[in-house]
Structure formats: structure tokens, C-alpha cells
Amino acid sequence: MEKLIITACICGAEVTKEQNPAVPYTVEEIAREAKSAYDAGAALIHLHVREDDGTPTQSRERFALCMEAIREVCPEVILQVSTGGAVGMSAEERLQPLLLNPEMATLDCGTCNFGGDEIFVNTENMIREFAERMKTRKVKPEMEVFDKGMVDAAVRLNQRGYLENPMHFNFVMGVNGGIGATPRDLVFMAGSVPAGSTWTVSGVGRNQFPMAVMGILMGGHVRVGFEDNVYLAKGVPAASNGELVAKVVRLAGELGREIATPAEARAILGLTGGVYHDRKRK
Ligand code: KMH
Ligand code: ZN
């Protein structure tokens, strides 16, 4: 089986220090959490950033500061910027970090209820526009899919030339308004992507580790981190993102799946663009 790529979603846009004091807000805290995840075995960091008071922002300048700070402490790690941002942000606001030529970015493939009155809006025109901007800049998209219909939407965009093969999906499972997080749901999602695609699974909340085990066993990849879950076990807050990643490394070890280094993850995902490679070529 292919080696396991572990993605760490270290920060998110919604989770707060009230939920877990280790949630990073400042540039230094974000670099600290990225390093803890990388040291534990994460090859890829899914990045949101905050103002010092915790307010989510998609500011290009703030992303630049955080990305540089992460590169200082873990130069090899793959950086994937969020273009999802936080609920209610405009498309242009969300697109700002693409200007920094990251290796990867998220491409949210549909609109989803996030609970209460919150709606995460991604119209078809927005998705096309985001996809085109990523293609122009040679940024590899990770298709964020909260339901099976969003896989189909991505496949349609691929057929129309907006998205290149092979596609990489992230099944975000267990959010209010999206698909559940049962083994049957994951088998359904994994069976719905085109042949040759890669996928990772993000179980939200208490679904994080059950879905991680399923992903490990099924030959997919795994995302863990504070964005999706702040607990190491029931009632036990994680001291760092690194603790969450280390748990996945332990589970994978027990199940006989090796962990991909960033270089191996780049090969699996076919990453060739972005600042990382530009600097290497110089
Ligand atoms: N914070 C959510 C509204 C992404 O990063 O692309 C969107 C999100 C998805 O986290
Ligand atoms: Zn995100």
C-alpha cells in the first residue's frame, strides 16, 4: 500500500482557545503548532491564519508572515492554504493566499449548512473561478467535499477542463449538513472518485480517529488537527497538534502502514509548482 500522507489542520477558522488553549492565533503560535505536527510525522499543513486576537483572516500579508515562519522551522513541509476561510467571507477575500504561490490550496466544491444559521457558500461560478485561478498559478487543488454530490460536481468541472488529473480529494465527514462519518459513508465516498485520484479523510469531532483508522486501512490518507477536533481522547484535550498526529502515526504503525515524508507526499500528489520548488530550482 502507498505510504500514508498525514495532513495537519493546525488552526482552522472557527475553533478557539476557549475550546483548547493550544489553538494557535499568533504567527509564533502557528509556527509552533506546525512544527509540532511536522516533528510528529505530518507531511502537509492545511493552513488558516488568525489575527493575534483569534479573528480569522485571509489577509495575504498575514499568510505570508505565517508561511515564512513555518518554513523557518520546517522548510520541507508542504503548505496548503485554505481558500475556504471563514463563513461569510467574500470570494476575493478568500482567494488572497493564492497570490503567494503555495504548492496547494483547498477548493471547496459546494455549499453546505454548517449548523444553526451558518451557510458555507460556494456557488458553481465561484468554484470555477477558484479552480481557474489555481490552474493559472499551478497550485494543486485539494477538493474539499462535504457530501457525495460535491465529488460529482468536481468530476463535472474536471470533464469541462477546469480541473486537471489526477485529482486529490478531502472527504470532510461529520459536519452538520454534510455526509455522516460511518464506515459505509467512507466506502461510498472513496468508491465515488475517478480512478487514479488520491483522497484523504477528515473526520470531524469525535469522528477524527475512527475515520483516520478507516483511511489507513483503505489506502487513503488522513487529516487530523485542531481545525477538526481538539481532543486526544474523550475528555482529554490535546496539548498540541503534534499529539494528534503522533496518535495517527501510532495507529498506522499498529496497522502496518508506513508514513510518507514530505518528499514522498510530493511524489504521491504530483506536486511540482509553488514557492517551494521555485526556491529549490534557484
Ligand atoms: N472554515 C470553513 C468555513 C477550507 O479550508 O477550504 C471552511 C474550511 C474549508 O475550513
Ligand atoms: Zn480549512
PDB file of C-alpha atoms and ligand atoms in Angstrom:
ATOM      1  CA  MET A   1       0.000   0.000   0.000  1.00  0.00           C
ATOM      2  CA  GLU A   2       1.116   3.553  -0.730  1.00  0.00           C
ATOM      3  CA  LYS A   3       2.693   5.359   2.212  1.00  0.00           C
ATOM      4  CA  LEU A   4       0.316   7.418   4.373  1.00  0.00           C
ATOM      5  CA  ILE A   5       0.231  11.179   3.983  1.00  0.00           C
ATOM      6  CA  ILE A   6      -0.754  12.853   7.232  1.00  0.00           C
ATOM      7  CA  THR A   7      -2.159  16.354   6.906  1.00  0.00           C
ATOM      8  CA  ALA A   8      -2.339  18.549   9.993  1.00  0.00           C
ATOM      9  CA  CYS A   9      -5.066  21.205  10.031  1.00  0.00           C
ATOM     10  CA  ILE A  10      -3.422  23.093  12.844  1.00  0.00           C
ATOM     11  CA  CYS A  11      -5.610  26.156  13.268  1.00  0.00           C
ATOM     12  CA  GLY A  12      -8.889  26.359  11.345  1.00  0.00           C
ATOM     13  CA  ALA A  13     -11.016  29.471  11.309  1.00  0.00           C
ATOM     14  CA  GLU A  14     -13.632  28.693  13.921  1.00  0.00           C
ATOM     15  CA  VAL A  15     -12.015  26.778  16.793  1.00  0.00           C
ATOM     16  CA  THR A  16     -10.953  28.927  19.779  1.00  0.00           C
ATOM     17  CA  LYS A  17      -8.575  28.970  22.725  1.00  0.00           C
ATOM     18  CA  GLU A  18     -11.650  28.615  24.938  1.00  0.00           C
ATOM     19  CA  GLN A  19     -12.087  25.146  23.437  1.00  0.00           C
ATOM     20  CA  ASN A  20      -8.381  24.334  23.763  1.00  0.00           C
ATOM     21  CA  PRO A  21      -5.722  26.849  24.905  1.00  0.00           C
ATOM     22  CA  ALA A  22      -3.192  25.347  22.475  1.00  0.00           C
ATOM     23  CA  VAL A  23      -5.180  26.566  19.435  1.00  0.00           C
ATOM     24  CA  PRO A  24      -2.721  28.927  17.693  1.00  0.00           C
ATOM     25  CA  TYR A  25      -3.522  32.552  16.862  1.00  0.00           C
ATOM     26  CA  THR A  26      -0.216  34.446  16.667  1.00  0.00           C
ATOM     27  CA  VAL A  27       2.437  33.895  13.998  1.00  0.00           C
ATOM     28  CA  GLU A  28       4.706  32.306  16.613  1.00  0.00           C
ATOM     29  CA  GLU A  29       1.966  30.002  17.840  1.00  0.00           C
ATOM     30  CA  ILE A  30       1.121  28.936  14.302  1.00  0.00           C
ATOM     31  CA  ALA A  31       4.787  28.116  13.607  1.00  0.00           C
ATOM     32  CA  ARG A  32       4.996  26.230  16.918  1.00  0.00           C
ATOM     33  CA  GLU A  33       1.955  24.104  16.081  1.00  0.00           C
ATOM     34  CA  ALA A  34       3.161  23.430  12.524  1.00  0.00           C
ATOM     35  CA  LYS A  35       6.497  22.252  13.880  1.00  0.00           C
ATOM     36  CA  SER A  36       4.869  20.014  16.471  1.00  0.00           C
ATOM     37  CA  ALA A  37       2.814  18.377  13.707  1.00  0.00           C
ATOM     38  CA  TYR A  38       5.758  18.068  11.327  1.00  0.00           C
ATOM     39  CA  ASP A  39       8.038  16.622  14.005  1.00  0.00           C
ATOM     40  CA  ALA A  40       5.365  14.043  14.818  1.00  0.00           C
ATOM     41  CA  GLY A  41       5.042  12.911  11.181  1.00  0.00           C
ATOM     42  CA  ALA A  42       2.800  15.307   9.235  1.00  0.00           C
ATOM     43  CA  ALA A  43       3.940  15.903   5.655  1.00  0.00           C
ATOM     44  CA  LEU A  44       1.375  18.567   4.896  1.00  0.00           C
ATOM     45  CA  ILE A  45      -0.008  21.543   6.786  1.00  0.00           C
ATOM     46  CA  HIS A  46      -3.505  22.780   5.925  1.00  0.00           C
ATOM     47  CA  LEU A  47      -3.278  26.427   6.842  1.00  0.00           C
ATOM     48  CA  HIS A  48      -5.721  29.029   8.084  1.00  0.00           C
ATOM     49  CA  VAL A  49      -4.414  32.101   9.860  1.00  0.00           C
ATOM     50  CA  ARG A  50      -5.712  34.459  12.549  1.00  0.00           C
ATOM     51  CA  GLU A  51      -5.149  37.911  13.881  1.00  0.00           C
ATOM     52  CA  ASP A  52      -3.475  37.935  17.296  1.00  0.00           C
ATOM     53  CA  ASP A  53      -6.912  38.109  18.965  1.00  0.00           C
ATOM     54  CA  GLY A  54      -8.062  34.967  17.146  1.00  0.00           C
ATOM     55  CA  THR A  55     -10.139  36.635  14.424  1.00  0.00           C
ATOM     56  CA  PRO A  56      -9.900  34.564  11.240  1.00  0.00           C
ATOM     57  CA  THR A  57      -8.333  36.396   8.300  1.00  0.00           C
ATOM     58  CA  GLN A  58      -7.397  35.595   4.724  1.00  0.00           C
ATOM     59  CA  SER A  59      -5.013  38.563   4.555  1.00  0.00           C
ATOM     60  CA  ARG A  60      -2.208  37.973   2.117  1.00  0.00           C
ATOM     61  CA  GLU A  61       0.235  39.709   4.440  1.00  0.00           C
ATOM     62  CA  ARG A  62      -0.717  37.592   7.430  1.00  0.00           C
ATOM     63  CA  PHE A  63      -0.462  34.403   5.364  1.00  0.00           C
ATOM     64  CA  ALA A  64       2.971  35.496   4.109  1.00  0.00           C
ATOM     65  CA  LEU A  65       4.200  36.015   7.676  1.00  0.00           C
ATOM     66  CA  CYS A  66       2.863  32.673   8.872  1.00  0.00           C
ATOM     67  CA  MET A  67       4.160  30.741   5.859  1.00  0.00           C
ATOM     68  CA  GLU A  68       7.635  32.214   6.271  1.00  0.00           C
ATOM     69  CA  ALA A  69       7.600  31.429   9.981  1.00  0.00           C
ATOM     70  CA  ILE A  70       6.625  27.821   9.255  1.00  0.00           C
ATOM     71  CA  ARG A  71       9.299  27.485   6.558  1.00  0.00           C
ATOM     72  CA  GLU A  72      11.885  28.690   9.061  1.00  0.00           C
ATOM     73  CA  VAL A  73      11.150  25.829  11.442  1.00  0.00           C
ATOM     74  CA  CYS A  74      10.149  23.093   8.964  1.00  0.00           C
ATOM     75  CA  PRO A  75      11.409  24.003   5.495  1.00  0.00           C
ATOM     76  CA  GLU A  76      10.371  20.723   3.862  1.00  0.00           C
ATOM     77  CA  VAL A  77       6.740  20.592   4.913  1.00  0.00           C
ATOM     78  CA  ILE A  78       4.067  21.026   2.203  1.00  0.00           C
ATOM     79  CA  LEU A  79       1.923  24.100   2.723  1.00  0.00           C
ATOM     80  CA  GLN A  80      -1.691  24.031   1.629  1.00  0.00           C
ATOM     81  CA  VAL A  81      -3.515  27.321   2.063  1.00  0.00           C
ATOM     82  CA  SER A  82      -7.227  27.443   2.742  1.00  0.00           C
ATOM     83  CA  THR A  83      -9.372  29.291   0.226  1.00  0.00           C
ATOM     84  CA  GLY A  84     -12.380  28.422   2.374  1.00  0.00           C
ATOM     85  CA  GLY A  85     -11.501  30.978   5.018  1.00  0.00           C
ATOM     86  CA  ALA A  86     -14.395  31.511   7.411  1.00  0.00           C
ATOM     87  CA  VAL A  87     -18.145  31.503   6.817  1.00  0.00           C
ATOM     88  CA  GLY A  88     -19.294  34.871   5.454  1.00  0.00           C
ATOM     89  CA  MET A  89     -16.049  35.956   3.764  1.00  0.00           C
ATOM     90  CA  SER A  90     -16.231  37.148   0.153  1.00  0.00           C
ATOM     91  CA  ALA A  91     -14.652  35.188  -2.700  1.00  0.00           C
ATOM     92  CA  GLU A  92     -11.920  37.783  -3.289  1.00  0.00           C
ATOM     93  CA  GLU A  93     -11.085  37.845   0.401  1.00  0.00           C
ATOM     94  CA  ARG A  94     -10.778  34.069   0.437  1.00  0.00           C
ATOM     95  CA  LEU A  95      -8.585  33.955  -2.665  1.00  0.00           C
ATOM     96  CA  GLN A  96      -5.809  36.188  -1.299  1.00  0.00           C
ATOM     97  CA  PRO A  97      -3.353  33.464  -0.174  1.00  0.00           C
ATOM     98  CA  LEU A  98      -3.183  32.140  -3.749  1.00  0.00           C
ATOM     99  CA  LEU A  99      -1.138  35.242  -4.577  1.00  0.00           C
ATOM    100  CA  LEU A 100       1.685  33.702  -2.531  1.00  0.00           C
ATOM    101  CA  ASN A 101       2.054  30.741  -4.927  1.00  0.00           C
ATOM    102  CA  PRO A 102       1.594  27.950  -2.397  1.00  0.00           C
ATOM    103  CA  GLU A 103       2.087  24.369  -3.512  1.00  0.00           C
ATOM    104  CA  MET A 104      -1.523  23.505  -2.716  1.00  0.00           C
ATOM    105  CA  ALA A 105      -4.815  25.153  -1.869  1.00  0.00           C
ATOM    106  CA  THR A 106      -8.243  23.923  -0.917  1.00  0.00           C
ATOM    107  CA  LEU A 107     -11.066  24.105  -3.436  1.00  0.00           C
ATOM    108  CA  ASP A 108     -14.430  23.812  -1.715  1.00  0.00           C
ATOM    109  CA  CYS A 109     -16.780  22.043  -4.106  1.00  0.00           C
ATOM    110  CA  GLY A 110     -20.223  23.038  -2.909  1.00  0.00           C
ATOM    111  CA  THR A 111     -22.415  24.948  -0.497  1.00  0.00           C
ATOM    112  CA  CYS A 112     -23.035  23.375   2.892  1.00  0.00           C
ATOM    113  CA  ASN A 113     -25.062  24.074   6.032  1.00  0.00           C
ATOM    114  CA  PHE A 114     -22.655  24.345   8.937  1.00  0.00           C
ATOM    115  CA  GLY A 115     -25.311  24.283  11.661  1.00  0.00           C
ATOM    116  CA  GLY A 116     -27.644  26.930  13.063  1.00  0.00           C
ATOM    117  CA  ASP A 117     -27.880  29.748  10.509  1.00  0.00           C
ATOM    118  CA  GLU A 118     -24.367  29.255   9.142  1.00  0.00           C
ATOM    119  CA  ILE A 119     -24.094  28.518   5.435  1.00  0.00           C
ATOM    120  CA  PHE A 120     -20.705  27.965   3.813  1.00  0.00           C
ATOM    121  CA  VAL A 121     -21.350  29.356   0.335  1.00  0.00           C
ATOM    122  CA  ASN A 122     -19.589  28.001  -2.763  1.00  0.00           C
ATOM    123  CA  THR A 123     -21.642  28.623  -5.889  1.00  0.00           C
ATOM    124  CA  GLU A 124     -20.795  26.878  -9.146  1.00  0.00           C
ATOM    125  CA  ASN A 125     -19.382  30.104 -10.579  1.00  0.00           C
ATOM    126  CA  MET A 126     -17.217  30.612  -7.508  1.00  0.00           C
ATOM    127  CA  ILE A 127     -15.842  27.081  -7.737  1.00  0.00           C
ATOM    128  CA  ARG A 128     -14.993  27.591 -11.424  1.00  0.00           C
ATOM    129  CA  GLU A 129     -13.308  30.913 -10.732  1.00  0.00           C
ATOM    130  CA  PHE A 130     -11.278  29.474  -7.845  1.00  0.00           C
ATOM    131  CA  ALA A 131     -10.286  26.472  -9.998  1.00  0.00           C
ATOM    132  CA  GLU A 132      -9.169  28.719 -12.857  1.00  0.00           C
ATOM    133  CA  ARG A 133      -7.043  30.867 -10.573  1.00  0.00           C
ATOM    134  CA  MET A 134      -5.359  27.771  -9.154  1.00  0.00           C
ATOM    135  CA  LYS A 135      -4.714  26.386 -12.627  1.00  0.00           C
ATOM    136  CA  THR A 136      -3.194  29.666 -13.809  1.00  0.00           C
ATOM    137  CA  ARG A 137      -0.820  29.692 -10.841  1.00  0.00           C
ATOM    138  CA  LYS A 138      -0.081  25.947 -10.991  1.00  0.00           C
ATOM    139  CA  VAL A 139      -1.397  25.445  -7.482  1.00  0.00           C
ATOM    140  CA  LYS A 140      -2.626  21.901  -6.886  1.00  0.00           C
ATOM    141  CA  PRO A 141      -6.192  21.953  -5.592  1.00  0.00           C
ATOM    142  CA  GLU A 142      -7.415  19.685  -2.841  1.00  0.00           C
ATOM    143  CA  MET A 143     -11.124  19.249  -3.460  1.00  0.00           C
ATOM    144  CA  GLU A 144     -12.936  19.760  -0.158  1.00  0.00           C
ATOM    145  CA  VAL A 145     -16.072  17.670  -0.356  1.00  0.00           C
ATOM    146  CA  PHE A 146     -18.638  17.609   2.422  1.00  0.00           C
ATOM    147  CA  ASP A 147     -21.008  15.313   0.580  1.00  0.00           C
ATOM    148  CA  LYS A 148     -21.054  12.921  -2.358  1.00  0.00           C
ATOM    149  CA  GLY A 149     -22.717  15.422  -4.711  1.00  0.00           C
ATOM    150  CA  MET A 150     -19.626  17.621  -4.329  1.00  0.00           C
ATOM    151  CA  VAL A 151     -17.465  14.800  -5.690  1.00  0.00           C
ATOM    152  CA  ASP A 152     -19.761  14.720  -8.721  1.00  0.00           C
ATOM    153  CA  ALA A 153     -19.517  18.497  -9.090  1.00  0.00           C
ATOM    154  CA  ALA A 154     -15.706  18.242  -9.136  1.00  0.00           C
ATOM    155  CA  VAL A 155     -15.851  15.455 -11.718  1.00  0.00           C
ATOM    156  CA  ARG A 156     -18.040  17.647 -13.959  1.00  0.00           C
ATOM    157  CA  LEU A 157     -15.562  20.527 -13.669  1.00  0.00           C
ATOM    158  CA  ASN A 158     -12.764  18.103 -14.497  1.00  0.00           C
ATOM    159  CA  GLN A 159     -14.621  16.941 -17.612  1.00  0.00           C
ATOM    160  CA  ARG A 160     -15.013  20.583 -18.666  1.00  0.00           C
ATOM    161  CA  GLY A 161     -11.314  21.260 -18.278  1.00  0.00           C
ATOM    162  CA  TYR A 162     -11.326  23.347 -15.096  1.00  0.00           C
ATOM    163  CA  LEU A 163      -9.534  20.687 -13.076  1.00  0.00           C
ATOM    164  CA  GLU A 164      -6.600  18.525 -14.062  1.00  0.00           C
ATOM    165  CA  ASN A 165      -5.985  14.837 -13.480  1.00  0.00           C
ATOM    166  CA  PRO A 166      -5.170  13.222 -11.172  1.00  0.00           C
ATOM    167  CA  MET A 167      -7.489  14.925  -8.717  1.00  0.00           C
ATOM    168  CA  HIS A 168      -6.968  14.910  -4.965  1.00  0.00           C
ATOM    169  CA  PHE A 169      -9.988  14.908  -2.651  1.00  0.00           C
ATOM    170  CA  ASN A 170     -10.509  15.569   1.035  1.00  0.00           C
ATOM    171  CA  PHE A 171     -13.650  13.917   2.404  1.00  0.00           C
ATOM    172  CA  VAL A 172     -14.749  16.136   5.286  1.00  0.00           C
ATOM    173  CA  MET A 173     -17.089  13.877   7.202  1.00  0.00           C
ATOM    174  CA  GLY A 174     -19.386  14.550  10.104  1.00  0.00           C
ATOM    175  CA  VAL A 175     -20.189  18.261   9.780  1.00  0.00           C
ATOM    176  CA  ASN A 176     -23.782  19.370  10.313  1.00  0.00           C
ATOM    177  CA  GLY A 177     -25.380  19.403   6.874  1.00  0.00           C
ATOM    178  CA  GLY A 178     -22.792  17.141   5.253  1.00  0.00           C
ATOM    179  CA  ILE A 179     -22.321  13.409   4.908  1.00  0.00           C
ATOM    180  CA  GLY A 180     -22.023  11.374   8.121  1.00  0.00           C
ATOM    181  CA  ALA A 181     -18.898   9.647   9.302  1.00  0.00           C
ATOM    182  CA  THR A 182     -19.632   5.941   9.251  1.00  0.00           C
ATOM    183  CA  PRO A 183     -17.618   3.216   7.520  1.00  0.00           C
ATOM    184  CA  ARG A 184     -20.418   2.910   4.956  1.00  0.00           C
ATOM    185  CA  ASP A 185     -20.196   6.642   4.189  1.00  0.00           C
ATOM    186  CA  LEU A 186     -16.431   6.484   3.671  1.00  0.00           C
ATOM    187  CA  VAL A 187     -16.646   3.404   1.433  1.00  0.00           C
ATOM    188  CA  PHE A 188     -19.273   5.277  -0.616  1.00  0.00           C
ATOM    189  CA  MET A 189     -17.115   8.407  -0.921  1.00  0.00           C
ATOM    190  CA  ALA A 190     -13.913   6.535  -1.756  1.00  0.00           C
ATOM    191  CA  GLY A 191     -15.781   4.498  -4.379  1.00  0.00           C
ATOM    192  CA  SER A 192     -17.109   7.683  -5.997  1.00  0.00           C
ATOM    193  CA  VAL A 193     -13.853   9.371  -7.038  1.00  0.00           C
ATOM    194  CA  PRO A 194     -12.425   8.778 -10.518  1.00  0.00           C
ATOM    195  CA  ALA A 195      -9.779   6.067 -10.921  1.00  0.00           C
ATOM    196  CA  GLY A 196      -6.304   7.465 -10.333  1.00  0.00           C
ATOM    197  CA  SER A 197      -7.477  10.080  -7.816  1.00  0.00           C
ATOM    198  CA  THR A 198      -5.989  10.303  -4.355  1.00  0.00           C
ATOM    199  CA  TRP A 199      -8.032  11.047  -1.251  1.00  0.00           C
ATOM    200  CA  THR A 200      -7.683  11.938   2.362  1.00  0.00           C
ATOM    201  CA  VAL A 201     -10.307  11.785   5.090  1.00  0.00           C
ATOM    202  CA  SER A 202     -11.098  14.342   7.788  1.00  0.00           C
ATOM    203  CA  GLY A 203     -13.399  13.072  10.498  1.00  0.00           C
ATOM    204  CA  VAL A 204     -14.867  15.989  12.409  1.00  0.00           C
ATOM    205  CA  GLY A 205     -15.024  15.999  16.227  1.00  0.00           C
ATOM    206  CA  ARG A 206     -15.222  12.556  17.795  1.00  0.00           C
ATOM    207  CA  ASN A 207     -15.132  11.041  14.307  1.00  0.00           C
ATOM    208  CA  GLN A 208     -11.485  12.062  13.823  1.00  0.00           C
ATOM    209  CA  PHE A 209      -9.722   8.874  14.887  1.00  0.00           C
ATOM    210  CA  PRO A 210     -12.348   6.327  13.754  1.00  0.00           C
ATOM    211  CA  MET A 211     -12.210   7.866  10.277  1.00  0.00           C
ATOM    212  CA  ALA A 212      -8.399   8.004  10.433  1.00  0.00           C
ATOM    213  CA  VAL A 213      -8.274   4.248  11.089  1.00  0.00           C
ATOM    214  CA  MET A 214     -10.639   3.647   8.173  1.00  0.00           C
ATOM    215  CA  GLY A 215      -8.496   5.840   5.922  1.00  0.00           C
ATOM    216  CA  ILE A 216      -5.345   3.986   6.955  1.00  0.00           C
ATOM    217  CA  LEU A 217      -6.928   0.597   6.253  1.00  0.00           C
ATOM    218  CA  MET A 218      -8.482   1.599   2.935  1.00  0.00           C
ATOM    219  CA  GLY A 219      -5.300   3.018   1.436  1.00  0.00           C
ATOM    220  CA  GLY A 220      -6.383   6.643   1.617  1.00  0.00           C
ATOM    221  CA  HIS A 221      -4.658   9.431   3.511  1.00  0.00           C
ATOM    222  CA  VAL A 222      -5.573  11.135   6.776  1.00  0.00           C
ATOM    223  CA  ARG A 223      -6.086  14.651   8.127  1.00  0.00           C
ATOM    224  CA  VAL A 224      -6.111  15.464  11.830  1.00  0.00           C
ATOM    225  CA  GLY A 225      -5.718  18.691  13.765  1.00  0.00           C
ATOM    226  CA  PHE A 226      -7.395  21.311  15.876  1.00  0.00           C
ATOM    227  CA  GLU A 227      -9.486  22.608  12.975  1.00  0.00           C
ATOM    228  CA  ASP A 228     -11.498  19.378  13.106  1.00  0.00           C
ATOM    229  CA  ASN A 229     -11.012  18.145  16.693  1.00  0.00           C
ATOM    230  CA  VAL A 230      -9.271  19.362  19.847  1.00  0.00           C
ATOM    231  CA  TYR A 231      -9.330  16.124  21.871  1.00  0.00           C
ATOM    232  CA  LEU A 232      -6.716  13.386  22.036  1.00  0.00           C
ATOM    233  CA  ALA A 233      -9.312  11.056  23.568  1.00  0.00           C
ATOM    234  CA  LYS A 234     -12.736  11.512  25.130  1.00  0.00           C
ATOM    235  CA  GLY A 235     -12.461  14.371  27.648  1.00  0.00           C
ATOM    236  CA  VAL A 236      -8.687  14.731  27.152  1.00  0.00           C
ATOM    237  CA  PRO A 237      -7.698  17.937  25.328  1.00  0.00           C
ATOM    238  CA  ALA A 238      -4.673  17.515  23.055  1.00  0.00           C
ATOM    239  CA  ALA A 239      -1.646  19.508  24.212  1.00  0.00           C
ATOM    240  CA  SER A 240      -0.642  20.166  20.604  1.00  0.00           C
ATOM    241  CA  ASN A 241      -1.433  19.239  17.034  1.00  0.00           C
ATOM    242  CA  GLY A 242       1.654  17.060  17.263  1.00  0.00           C
ATOM    243  CA  GLU A 243      -0.109  14.840  19.796  1.00  0.00           C
ATOM    244  CA  LEU A 244      -2.956  14.250  17.348  1.00  0.00           C
ATOM    245  CA  VAL A 245      -0.504  13.447  14.544  1.00  0.00           C
ATOM    246  CA  ALA A 246       1.503  11.146  16.833  1.00  0.00           C
ATOM    247  CA  LYS A 247      -1.648   9.177  17.582  1.00  0.00           C
ATOM    248  CA  VAL A 248      -2.208   8.612  13.849  1.00  0.00           C
ATOM    249  CA  VAL A 249       1.431   7.534  13.479  1.00  0.00           C
ATOM    250  CA  ARG A 250       0.906   5.006  16.293  1.00  0.00           C
ATOM    251  CA  LEU A 251      -2.324   3.699  14.770  1.00  0.00           C
ATOM    252  CA  ALA A 252      -0.717   3.401  11.330  1.00  0.00           C
ATOM    253  CA  GLY A 253       2.249   1.578  12.865  1.00  0.00           C
ATOM    254  CA  GLU A 254      -0.061  -0.939  14.547  1.00  0.00           C
ATOM    255  CA  LEU A 255      -1.831  -1.475  11.237  1.00  0.00           C
ATOM    256  CA  GLY A 256       1.375  -1.803   9.215  1.00  0.00           C
ATOM    257  CA  ARG A 257       1.120   1.379   7.151  1.00  0.00           C
ATOM    258  CA  GLU A 258       4.280   3.452   6.693  1.00  0.00           C
ATOM    259  CA  ILE A 259       4.244   7.254   6.927  1.00  0.00           C
ATOM    260  CA  ALA A 260       5.152   9.420   3.915  1.00  0.00           C
ATOM    261  CA  THR A 261       7.836  12.064   4.272  1.00  0.00           C
ATOM    262  CA  PRO A 262       7.100  15.420   2.618  1.00  0.00           C
ATOM    263  CA  ALA A 263       9.230  14.346  -0.375  1.00  0.00           C
ATOM    264  CA  GLU A 264       7.260  11.113  -0.688  1.00  0.00           C
ATOM    265  CA  ALA A 265       3.994  13.009  -0.300  1.00  0.00           C
ATOM    266  CA  ARG A 266       5.056  15.388  -3.095  1.00  0.00           C
ATOM    267  CA  ALA A 267       5.635  12.391  -5.359  1.00  0.00           C
ATOM    268  CA  ILE A 268       2.288  10.797  -4.456  1.00  0.00           C
ATOM    269  CA  LEU A 269       0.409  14.066  -5.054  1.00  0.00           C
ATOM    270  CA  GLY A 270       2.428  15.052  -8.120  1.00  0.00           C
ATOM    271  CA  LEU A 271       3.440  18.431  -6.723  1.00  0.00           C
ATOM    272  CA  THR A 272       5.838  20.373  -8.900  1.00  0.00           C
ATOM    273  CA  GLY A 273       4.808  24.015  -8.522  1.00  0.00           C
ATOM    274  CA  GLY A 274       4.820  26.761  -5.944  1.00  0.00           C
ATOM    275  CA  VAL A 275       7.365  28.702  -3.960  1.00  0.00           C
ATOM    276  CA  TYR A 276       8.955  25.554  -2.505  1.00  0.00           C
ATOM    277  CA  HIS A 277      10.047  24.324  -5.941  1.00  0.00           C
ATOM    278  CA  ASP A 278      10.955  27.802  -7.204  1.00  0.00           C
ATOM    279  CA  ARG A 279      13.374  28.185  -4.296  1.00  0.00           C
ATOM    280  CA  LYS A 280      14.838  24.702  -4.808  1.00  0.00           C
ATOM    281  CA  ARG A 281      15.468  25.457  -8.502  1.00  0.00           C
ATOM    282  CA  LYS A 282      17.374  28.670  -7.726  1.00  0.00           C
TER     283      LYS A 282
HETATM  284  N1  KMH B   1     -13.707  27.246   7.719  1.00  0.00           N
HETATM  285  C1  KMH B   1     -14.676  26.718   6.797  1.00  0.00           C
HETATM  286  C2  KMH B   1     -15.711  27.736   6.519  1.00  0.00           C
HETATM  287  C3  KMH B   1     -11.272  25.106   3.692  1.00  0.00           C
HETATM  288  O1  KMH B   1     -10.330  25.313   4.429  1.00  0.00           O
HETATM  289  O2  KMH B   1     -11.198  25.184   2.467  1.00  0.00           O
HETATM  290  C4  KMH B   1     -14.087  26.298   5.515  1.00  0.00           C
HETATM  291  C5  KMH B   1     -12.916  25.441   5.542  1.00  0.00           C
HETATM  292  C6  KMH B   1     -12.612  24.748   4.263  1.00  0.00           C
HETATM  293  O3  KMH B   1     -12.191  25.326   6.508  1.00  0.00           O
HETATM  294 ZN    ZN B   2      -9.921  24.546   6.472  1.00  0.00          ZN
END
